[in-house]
PDB file of C-alpha atoms and ligand atoms in Angstrom:
ATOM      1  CA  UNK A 781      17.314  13.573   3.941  1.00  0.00           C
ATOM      2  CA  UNK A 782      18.322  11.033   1.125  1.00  0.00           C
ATOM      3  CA  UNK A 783      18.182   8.107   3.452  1.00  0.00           C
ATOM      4  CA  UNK A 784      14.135   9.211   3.932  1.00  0.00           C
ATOM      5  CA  UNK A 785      13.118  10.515   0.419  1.00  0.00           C
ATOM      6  CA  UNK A 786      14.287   6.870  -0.933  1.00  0.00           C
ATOM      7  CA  UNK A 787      11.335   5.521   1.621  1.00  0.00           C
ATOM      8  CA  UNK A 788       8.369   7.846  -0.314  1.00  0.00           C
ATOM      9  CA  UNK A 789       6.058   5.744  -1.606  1.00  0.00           C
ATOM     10  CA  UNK A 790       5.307   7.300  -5.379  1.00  0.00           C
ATOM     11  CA  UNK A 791       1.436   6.646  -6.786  1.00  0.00           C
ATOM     12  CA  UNK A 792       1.518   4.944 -10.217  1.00  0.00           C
ATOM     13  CA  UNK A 793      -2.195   3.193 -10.329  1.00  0.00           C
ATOM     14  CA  UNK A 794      -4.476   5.311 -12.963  1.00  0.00           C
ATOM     15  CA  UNK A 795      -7.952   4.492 -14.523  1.00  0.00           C
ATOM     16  CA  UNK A 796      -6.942   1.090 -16.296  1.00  0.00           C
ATOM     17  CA  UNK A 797      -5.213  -0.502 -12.982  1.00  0.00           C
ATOM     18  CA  UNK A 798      -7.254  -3.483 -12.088  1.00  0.00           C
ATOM     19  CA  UNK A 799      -8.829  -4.045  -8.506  1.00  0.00           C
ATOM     20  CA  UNK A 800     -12.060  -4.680  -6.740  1.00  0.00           C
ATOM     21  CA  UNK A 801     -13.598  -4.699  -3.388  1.00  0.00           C
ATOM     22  CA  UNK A 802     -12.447  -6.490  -0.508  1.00  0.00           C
ATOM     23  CA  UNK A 803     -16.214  -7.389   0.151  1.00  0.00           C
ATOM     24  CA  UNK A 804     -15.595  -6.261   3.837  1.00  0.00           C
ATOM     25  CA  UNK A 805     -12.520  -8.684   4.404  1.00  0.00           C
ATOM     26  CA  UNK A 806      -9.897  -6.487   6.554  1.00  0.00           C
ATOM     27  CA  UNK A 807      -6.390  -7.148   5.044  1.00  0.00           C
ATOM     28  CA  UNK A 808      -4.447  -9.603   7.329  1.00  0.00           C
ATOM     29  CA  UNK A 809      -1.327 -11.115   5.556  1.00  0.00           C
ATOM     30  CA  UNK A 810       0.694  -9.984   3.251  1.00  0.00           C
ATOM     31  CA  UNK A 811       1.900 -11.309   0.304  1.00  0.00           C
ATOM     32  CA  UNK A 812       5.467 -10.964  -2.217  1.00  0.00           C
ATOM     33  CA  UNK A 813       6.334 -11.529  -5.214  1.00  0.00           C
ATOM     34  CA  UNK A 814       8.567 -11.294  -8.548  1.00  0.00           C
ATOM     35  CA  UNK A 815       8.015  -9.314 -11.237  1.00  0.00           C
ATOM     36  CA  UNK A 816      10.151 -11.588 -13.748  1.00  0.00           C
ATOM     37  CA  UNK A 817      10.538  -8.082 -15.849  1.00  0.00           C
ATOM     38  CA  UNK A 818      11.693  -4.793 -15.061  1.00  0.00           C
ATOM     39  CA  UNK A 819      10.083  -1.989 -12.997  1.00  0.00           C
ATOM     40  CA  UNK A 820       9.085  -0.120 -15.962  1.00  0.00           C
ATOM     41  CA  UNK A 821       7.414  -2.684 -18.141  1.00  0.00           C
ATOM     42  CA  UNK A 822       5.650  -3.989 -14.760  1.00  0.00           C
ATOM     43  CA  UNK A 823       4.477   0.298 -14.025  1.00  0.00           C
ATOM     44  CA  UNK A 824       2.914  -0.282 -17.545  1.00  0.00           C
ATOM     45  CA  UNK A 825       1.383  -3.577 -17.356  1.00  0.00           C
ATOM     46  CA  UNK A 826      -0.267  -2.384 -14.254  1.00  0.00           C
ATOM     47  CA  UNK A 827      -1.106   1.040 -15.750  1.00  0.00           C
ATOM     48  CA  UNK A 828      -2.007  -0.322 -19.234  1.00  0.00           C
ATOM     49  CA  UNK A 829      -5.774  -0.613 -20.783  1.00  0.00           C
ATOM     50  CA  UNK A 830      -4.884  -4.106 -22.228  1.00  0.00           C
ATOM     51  CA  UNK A 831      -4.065  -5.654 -19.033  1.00  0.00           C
ATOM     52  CA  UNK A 832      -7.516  -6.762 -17.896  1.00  0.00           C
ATOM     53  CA  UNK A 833      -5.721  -9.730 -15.403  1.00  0.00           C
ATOM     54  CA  UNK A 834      -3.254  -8.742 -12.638  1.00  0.00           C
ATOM     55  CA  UNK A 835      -2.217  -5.857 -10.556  1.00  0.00           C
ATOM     56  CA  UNK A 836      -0.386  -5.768  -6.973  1.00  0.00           C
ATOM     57  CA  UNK A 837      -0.791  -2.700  -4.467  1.00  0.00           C
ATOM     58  CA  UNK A 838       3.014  -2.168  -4.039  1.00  0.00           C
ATOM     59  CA  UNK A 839       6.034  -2.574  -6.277  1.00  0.00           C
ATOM     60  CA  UNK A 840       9.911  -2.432  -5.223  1.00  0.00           C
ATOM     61  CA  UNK A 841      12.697  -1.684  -7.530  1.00  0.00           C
ATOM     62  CA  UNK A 842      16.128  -2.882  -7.123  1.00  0.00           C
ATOM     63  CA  UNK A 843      17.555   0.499  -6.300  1.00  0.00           C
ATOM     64  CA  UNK A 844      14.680   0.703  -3.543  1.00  0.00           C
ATOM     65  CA  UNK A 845      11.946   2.845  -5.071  1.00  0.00           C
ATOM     66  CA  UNK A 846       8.345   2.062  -4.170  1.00  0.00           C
ATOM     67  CA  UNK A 847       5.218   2.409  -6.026  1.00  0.00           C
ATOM     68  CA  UNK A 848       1.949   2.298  -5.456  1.00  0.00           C
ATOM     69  CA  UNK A 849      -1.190   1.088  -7.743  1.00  0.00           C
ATOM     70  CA  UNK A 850      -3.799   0.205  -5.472  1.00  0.00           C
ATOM     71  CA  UNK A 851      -5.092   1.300  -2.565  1.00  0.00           C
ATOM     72  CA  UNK A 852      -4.516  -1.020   0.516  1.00  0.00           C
ATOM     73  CA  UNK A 853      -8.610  -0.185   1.471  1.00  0.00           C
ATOM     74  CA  UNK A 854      -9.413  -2.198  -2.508  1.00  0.00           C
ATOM     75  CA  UNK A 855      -8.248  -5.685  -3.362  1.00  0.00           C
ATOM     76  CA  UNK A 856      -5.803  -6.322  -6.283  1.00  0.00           C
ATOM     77  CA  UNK A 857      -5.604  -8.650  -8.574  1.00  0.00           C
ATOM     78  CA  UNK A 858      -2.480 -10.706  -7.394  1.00  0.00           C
ATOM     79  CA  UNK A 859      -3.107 -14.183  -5.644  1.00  0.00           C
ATOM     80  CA  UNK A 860      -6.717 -15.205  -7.220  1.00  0.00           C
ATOM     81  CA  UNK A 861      -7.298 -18.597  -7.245  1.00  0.00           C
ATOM     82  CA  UNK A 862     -10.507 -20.662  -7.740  1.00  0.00           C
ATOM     83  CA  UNK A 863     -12.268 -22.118  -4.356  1.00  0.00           C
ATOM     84  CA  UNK A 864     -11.384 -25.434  -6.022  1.00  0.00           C
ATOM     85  CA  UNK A 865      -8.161 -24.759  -5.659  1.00  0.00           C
ATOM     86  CA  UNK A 866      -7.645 -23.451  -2.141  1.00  0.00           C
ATOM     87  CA  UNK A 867      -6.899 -26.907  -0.705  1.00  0.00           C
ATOM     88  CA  UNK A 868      -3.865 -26.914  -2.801  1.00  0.00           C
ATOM     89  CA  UNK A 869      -2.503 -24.051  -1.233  1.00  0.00           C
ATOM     90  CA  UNK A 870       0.210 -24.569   1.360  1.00  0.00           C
ATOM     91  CA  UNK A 871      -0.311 -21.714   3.324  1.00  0.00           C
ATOM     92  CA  UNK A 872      -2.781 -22.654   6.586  1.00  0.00           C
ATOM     93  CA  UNK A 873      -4.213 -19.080   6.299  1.00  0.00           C
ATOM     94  CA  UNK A 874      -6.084 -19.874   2.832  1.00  0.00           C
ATOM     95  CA  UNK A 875      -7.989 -23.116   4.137  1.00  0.00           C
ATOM     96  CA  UNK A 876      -8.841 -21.187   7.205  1.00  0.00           C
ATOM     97  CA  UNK A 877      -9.834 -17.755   5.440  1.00  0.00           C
ATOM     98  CA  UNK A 878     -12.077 -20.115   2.732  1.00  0.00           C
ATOM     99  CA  UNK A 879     -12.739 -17.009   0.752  1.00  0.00           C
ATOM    100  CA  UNK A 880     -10.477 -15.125  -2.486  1.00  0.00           C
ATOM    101  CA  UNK A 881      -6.905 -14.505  -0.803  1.00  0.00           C
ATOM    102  CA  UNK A 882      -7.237 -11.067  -2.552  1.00  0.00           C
ATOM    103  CA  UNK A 883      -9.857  -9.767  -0.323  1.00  0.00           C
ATOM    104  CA  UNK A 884      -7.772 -10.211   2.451  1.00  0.00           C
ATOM    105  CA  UNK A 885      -3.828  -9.966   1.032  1.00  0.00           C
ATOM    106  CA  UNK A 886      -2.019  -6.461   0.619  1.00  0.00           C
ATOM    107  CA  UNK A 887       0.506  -7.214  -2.399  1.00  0.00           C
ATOM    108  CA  UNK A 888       4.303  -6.038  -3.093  1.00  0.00           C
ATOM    109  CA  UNK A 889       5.745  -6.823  -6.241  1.00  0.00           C
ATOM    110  CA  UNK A 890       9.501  -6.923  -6.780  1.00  0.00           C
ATOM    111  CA  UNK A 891      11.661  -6.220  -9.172  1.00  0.00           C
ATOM    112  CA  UNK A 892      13.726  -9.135 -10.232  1.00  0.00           C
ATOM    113  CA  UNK A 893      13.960 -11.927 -12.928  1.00  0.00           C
ATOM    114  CA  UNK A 894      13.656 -15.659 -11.148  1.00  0.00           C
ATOM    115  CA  UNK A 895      16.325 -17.155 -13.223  1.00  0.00           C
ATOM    116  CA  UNK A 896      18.904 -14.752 -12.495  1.00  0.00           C
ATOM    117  CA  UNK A 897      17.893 -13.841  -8.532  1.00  0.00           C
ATOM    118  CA  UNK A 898      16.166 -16.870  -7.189  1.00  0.00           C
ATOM    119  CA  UNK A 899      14.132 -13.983  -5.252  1.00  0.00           C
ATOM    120  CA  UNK A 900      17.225 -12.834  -3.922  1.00  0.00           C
ATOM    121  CA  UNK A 901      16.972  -8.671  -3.348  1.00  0.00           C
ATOM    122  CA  UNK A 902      19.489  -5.980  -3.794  1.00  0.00           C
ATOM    123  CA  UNK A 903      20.688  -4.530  -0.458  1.00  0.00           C
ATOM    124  CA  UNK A 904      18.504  -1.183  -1.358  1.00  0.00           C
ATOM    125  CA  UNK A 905      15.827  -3.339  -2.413  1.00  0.00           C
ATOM    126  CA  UNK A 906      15.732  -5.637   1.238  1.00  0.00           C
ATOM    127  CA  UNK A 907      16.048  -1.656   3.189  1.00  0.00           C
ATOM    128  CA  UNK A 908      12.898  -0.622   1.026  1.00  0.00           C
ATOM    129  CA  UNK A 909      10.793  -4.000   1.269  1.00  0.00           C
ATOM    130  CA  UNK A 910      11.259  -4.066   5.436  1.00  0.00           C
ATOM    131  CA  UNK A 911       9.622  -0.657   5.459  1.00  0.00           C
ATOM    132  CA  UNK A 912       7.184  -1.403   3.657  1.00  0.00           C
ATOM    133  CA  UNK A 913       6.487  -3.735   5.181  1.00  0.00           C
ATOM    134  CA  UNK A 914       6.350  -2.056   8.426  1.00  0.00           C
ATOM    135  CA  UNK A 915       4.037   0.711   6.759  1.00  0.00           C
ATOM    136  CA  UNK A 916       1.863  -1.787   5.639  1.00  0.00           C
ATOM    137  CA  UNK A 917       1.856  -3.187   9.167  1.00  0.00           C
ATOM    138  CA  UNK A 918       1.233  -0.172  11.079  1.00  0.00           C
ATOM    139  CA  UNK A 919      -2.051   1.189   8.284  1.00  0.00           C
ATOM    140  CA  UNK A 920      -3.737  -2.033   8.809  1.00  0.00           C
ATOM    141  CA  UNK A 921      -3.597  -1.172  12.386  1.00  0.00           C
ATOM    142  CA  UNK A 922      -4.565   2.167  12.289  1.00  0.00           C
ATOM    143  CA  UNK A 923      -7.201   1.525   9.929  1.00  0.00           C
ATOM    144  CA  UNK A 924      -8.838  -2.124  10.660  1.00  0.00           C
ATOM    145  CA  UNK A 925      -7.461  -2.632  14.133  1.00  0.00           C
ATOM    146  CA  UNK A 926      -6.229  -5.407  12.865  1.00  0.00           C
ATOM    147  CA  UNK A 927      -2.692  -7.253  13.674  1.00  0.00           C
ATOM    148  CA  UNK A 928      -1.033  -8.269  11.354  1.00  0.00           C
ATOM    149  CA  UNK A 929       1.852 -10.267  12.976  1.00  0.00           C
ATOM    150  CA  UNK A 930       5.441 -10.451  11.704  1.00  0.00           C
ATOM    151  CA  UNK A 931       5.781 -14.373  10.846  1.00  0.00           C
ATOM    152  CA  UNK A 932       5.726 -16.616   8.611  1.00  0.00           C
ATOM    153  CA  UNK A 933       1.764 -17.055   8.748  1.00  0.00           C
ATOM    154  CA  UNK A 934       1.220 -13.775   7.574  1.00  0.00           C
ATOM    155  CA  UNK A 935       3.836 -12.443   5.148  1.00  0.00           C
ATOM    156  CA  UNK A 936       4.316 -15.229   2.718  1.00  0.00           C
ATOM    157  CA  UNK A 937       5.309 -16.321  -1.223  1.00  0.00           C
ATOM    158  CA  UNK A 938       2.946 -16.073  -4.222  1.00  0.00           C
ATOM    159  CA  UNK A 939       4.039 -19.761  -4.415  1.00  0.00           C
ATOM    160  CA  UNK A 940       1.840 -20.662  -0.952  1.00  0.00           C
ATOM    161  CA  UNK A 941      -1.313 -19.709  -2.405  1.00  0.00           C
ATOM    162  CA  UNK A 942      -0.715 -20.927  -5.920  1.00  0.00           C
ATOM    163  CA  UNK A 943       2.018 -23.683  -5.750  1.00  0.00           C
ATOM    164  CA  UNK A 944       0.948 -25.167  -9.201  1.00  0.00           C
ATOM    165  CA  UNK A 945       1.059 -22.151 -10.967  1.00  0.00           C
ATOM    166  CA  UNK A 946       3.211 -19.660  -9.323  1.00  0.00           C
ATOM    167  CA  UNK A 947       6.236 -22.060  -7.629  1.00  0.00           C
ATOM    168  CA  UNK A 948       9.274 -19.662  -8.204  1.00  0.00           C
ATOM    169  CA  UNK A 949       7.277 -16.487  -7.101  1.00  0.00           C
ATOM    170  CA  UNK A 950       8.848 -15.112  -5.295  1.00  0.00           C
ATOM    171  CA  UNK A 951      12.012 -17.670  -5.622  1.00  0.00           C
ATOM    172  CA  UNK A 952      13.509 -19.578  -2.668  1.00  0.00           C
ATOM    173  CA  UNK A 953      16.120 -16.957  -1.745  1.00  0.00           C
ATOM    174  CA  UNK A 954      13.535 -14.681  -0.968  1.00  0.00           C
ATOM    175  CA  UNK A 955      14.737 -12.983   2.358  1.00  0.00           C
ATOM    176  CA  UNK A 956      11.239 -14.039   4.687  1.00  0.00           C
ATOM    177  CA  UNK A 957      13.445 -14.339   7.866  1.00  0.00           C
ATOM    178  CA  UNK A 958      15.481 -11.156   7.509  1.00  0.00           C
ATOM    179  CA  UNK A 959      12.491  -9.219   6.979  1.00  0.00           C
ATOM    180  CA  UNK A 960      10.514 -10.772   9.701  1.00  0.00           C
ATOM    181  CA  UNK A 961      13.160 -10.595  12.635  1.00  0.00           C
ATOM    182  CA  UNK A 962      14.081  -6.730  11.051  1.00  0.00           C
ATOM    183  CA  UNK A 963      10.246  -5.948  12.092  1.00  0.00           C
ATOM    184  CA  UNK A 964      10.233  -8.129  15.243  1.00  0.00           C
ATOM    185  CA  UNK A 965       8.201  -6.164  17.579  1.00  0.00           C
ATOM    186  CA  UNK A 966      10.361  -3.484  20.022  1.00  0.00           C
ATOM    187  CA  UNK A 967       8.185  -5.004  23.193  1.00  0.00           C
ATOM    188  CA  UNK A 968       9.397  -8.845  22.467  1.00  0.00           C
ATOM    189  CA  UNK A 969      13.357  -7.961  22.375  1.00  0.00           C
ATOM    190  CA  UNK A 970      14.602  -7.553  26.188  1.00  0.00           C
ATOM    191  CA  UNK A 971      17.813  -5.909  25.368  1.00  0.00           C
ATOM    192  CA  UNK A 972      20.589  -8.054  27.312  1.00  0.00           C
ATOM    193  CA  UNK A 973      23.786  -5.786  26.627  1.00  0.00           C
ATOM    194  CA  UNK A 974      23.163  -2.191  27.900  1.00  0.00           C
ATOM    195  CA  UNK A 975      22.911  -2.714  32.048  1.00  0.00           C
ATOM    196  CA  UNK A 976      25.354  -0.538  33.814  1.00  0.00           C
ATOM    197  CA  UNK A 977      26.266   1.338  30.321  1.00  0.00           C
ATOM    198  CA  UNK A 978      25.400   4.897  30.768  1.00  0.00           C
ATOM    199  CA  UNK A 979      23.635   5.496  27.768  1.00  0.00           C
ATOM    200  CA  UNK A 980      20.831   2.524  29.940  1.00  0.00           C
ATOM    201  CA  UNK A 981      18.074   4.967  30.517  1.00  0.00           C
ATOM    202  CA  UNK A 982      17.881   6.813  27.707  1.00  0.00           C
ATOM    203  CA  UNK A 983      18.302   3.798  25.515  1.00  0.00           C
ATOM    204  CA  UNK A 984      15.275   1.973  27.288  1.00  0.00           C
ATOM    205  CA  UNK A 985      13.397   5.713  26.949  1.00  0.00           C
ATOM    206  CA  UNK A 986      14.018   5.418  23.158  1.00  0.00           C
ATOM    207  CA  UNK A 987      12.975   1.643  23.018  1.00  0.00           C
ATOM    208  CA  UNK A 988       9.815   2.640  24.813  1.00  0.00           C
ATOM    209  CA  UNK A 989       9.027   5.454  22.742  1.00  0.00           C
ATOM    210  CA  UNK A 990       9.025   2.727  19.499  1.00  0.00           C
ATOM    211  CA  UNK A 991      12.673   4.890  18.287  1.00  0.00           C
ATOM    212  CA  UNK A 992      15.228   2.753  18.841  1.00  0.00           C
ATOM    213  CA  UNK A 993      15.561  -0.995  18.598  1.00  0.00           C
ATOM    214  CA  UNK A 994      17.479  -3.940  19.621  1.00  0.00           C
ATOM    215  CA  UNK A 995      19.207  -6.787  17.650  1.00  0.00           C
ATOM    216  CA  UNK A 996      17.120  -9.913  16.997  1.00  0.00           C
ATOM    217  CA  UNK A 997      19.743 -12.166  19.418  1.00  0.00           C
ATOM    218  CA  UNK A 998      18.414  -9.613  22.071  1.00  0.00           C
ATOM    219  CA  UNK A 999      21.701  -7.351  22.509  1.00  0.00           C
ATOM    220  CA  UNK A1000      21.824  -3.531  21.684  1.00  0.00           C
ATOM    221  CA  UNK A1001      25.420  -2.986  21.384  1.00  0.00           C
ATOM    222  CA  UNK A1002      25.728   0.177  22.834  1.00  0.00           C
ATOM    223  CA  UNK A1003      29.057   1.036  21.914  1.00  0.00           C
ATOM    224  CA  UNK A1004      28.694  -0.270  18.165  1.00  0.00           C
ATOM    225  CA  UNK A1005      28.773   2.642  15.888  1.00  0.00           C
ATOM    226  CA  UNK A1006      25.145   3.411  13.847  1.00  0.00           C
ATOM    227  CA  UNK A1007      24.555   2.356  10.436  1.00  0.00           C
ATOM    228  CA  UNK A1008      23.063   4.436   7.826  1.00  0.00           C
ATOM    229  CA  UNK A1009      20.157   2.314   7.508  1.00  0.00           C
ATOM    230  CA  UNK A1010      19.499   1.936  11.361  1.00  0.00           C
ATOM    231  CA  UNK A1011      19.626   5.838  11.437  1.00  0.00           C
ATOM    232  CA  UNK A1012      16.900   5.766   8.678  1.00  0.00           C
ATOM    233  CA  UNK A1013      15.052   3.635  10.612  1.00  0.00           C
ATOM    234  CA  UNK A1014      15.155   5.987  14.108  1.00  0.00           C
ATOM    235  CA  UNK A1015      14.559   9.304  12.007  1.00  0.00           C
ATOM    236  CA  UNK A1016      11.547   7.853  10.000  1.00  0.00           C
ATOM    237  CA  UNK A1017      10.583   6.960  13.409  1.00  0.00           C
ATOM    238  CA  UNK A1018      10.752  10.438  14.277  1.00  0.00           C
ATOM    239  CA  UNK A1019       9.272  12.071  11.972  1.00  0.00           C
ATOM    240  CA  UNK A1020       5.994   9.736  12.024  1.00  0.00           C
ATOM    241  CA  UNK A1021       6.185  10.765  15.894  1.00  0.00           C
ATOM    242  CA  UNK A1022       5.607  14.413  14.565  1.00  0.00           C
ATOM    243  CA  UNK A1023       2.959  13.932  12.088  1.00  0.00           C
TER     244      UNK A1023
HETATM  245 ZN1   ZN B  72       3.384 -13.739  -7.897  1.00  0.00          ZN
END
């Protein structure tokens, strides 16, 4: 029950939290950064009457706590950048989009200080930032019909939209490829290791049924014992089966 609570996504945004319509954009990419402060001073910049700026929809801590300060239906104020300045951006999606990258970017913040991290996470902090991900994924579905692939087109750096201003955000050891093969579709992994093992059926069952998943190289390894965090994964699984 610890390994889920940890994955409850806690509403900080109040009156003074800065955001704005997304002028009928769906969102369709997602984008990270780094807070270069701590959770708490970055819950009251985004909760604070003075800050008339910034905001981000999500924020992760480095013990893997999420928080929320804008809905994913409302733009925040995270990756504006003049229309001047959108040919500077190295990310294709802002040419081709032509419009304010915050009408059609869902934000996550996390914790961390460039200098120290490089964008590096904390183990709890990776755990917490693939769900989210993956949460993030599956509303915009559910609520745009839109797909929102897992590459590197559509969950990219601060530093893609705004590479003058923003080049360390969120740092270059920012874990892009562990998050995107961790949320590598169920339906493009043909599991290579589990034919003849007698666990086959009910392992392709769970597959099927979006449960259980394979390793990125394709294998299952059947008779590798589970890890906490993969049994978080299966019983969040679960219990958004129930719902
Ligand atoms: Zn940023």
């Amino acid at each position: 029950m610890n390994i889920i609570s940890q994955y409850q996504i806690e509403w900080k945004g109040n009156q003074y939290t800065n955001k704005s319509s997304r002028r009928g954009h769906a969102p369709s990419i997602i984008v990270n950064h780094i807070t270069e402060g701590s959770s708490d001073s970055t819950i009251s910049w985004f909760t604070s009457s003075t800050n008339k700026v910034s905001s981000a929809h999500f924020l992760v801590s480095k013990v893997g706590r999420i928080y929320q300060f804008v809905k994913i239906e409302d733009s925040a104020w995270a990756n504006g950048i003049r229309s001047s300045e959108y040919h500077r951006a190295t990310a294709p999606i802002v040419q081709e989009k032509g419009v304010n990258p915050n009408w059609y970017s869902v934000s996550i913040e996390h914790e961390g200080i460039y200098r120290d991290t490089r964008g590096e996470l904390t183990k709890e902090q990776l755990a917490a930032t693939i769900w989210l991900h993956g949460y993030i994924i599956d509303y915009v579905k559910k609520n745009w019909n839109v797909d929102m692939p897992a590459d590197r087109k559509h969950i990219i750096g601060h530093y893609e939209i705004d590479p003058v201003r923003k080049p360390f955000c969120p740092g270059e050891k920012y874990p892009f490829e562990r998050i995107i093969s961790a949320l590598k579709d169920v339906s493009e992994i043909e599991l290579t290791d589990i034919k003849g093992h007698w666990a086959e059926p009910y392992i392709k069952r769970g597959v099927e049924a979006g449960l259980l998943n394979g390793y990125p190289d394709g294998s299952f390894r059947p008779n590798q014992y589970v890890t906490r965090a993969e049994l978080a994964a299966v019983m969040v699984k679960l219990l958004d089966l129930e719902k």
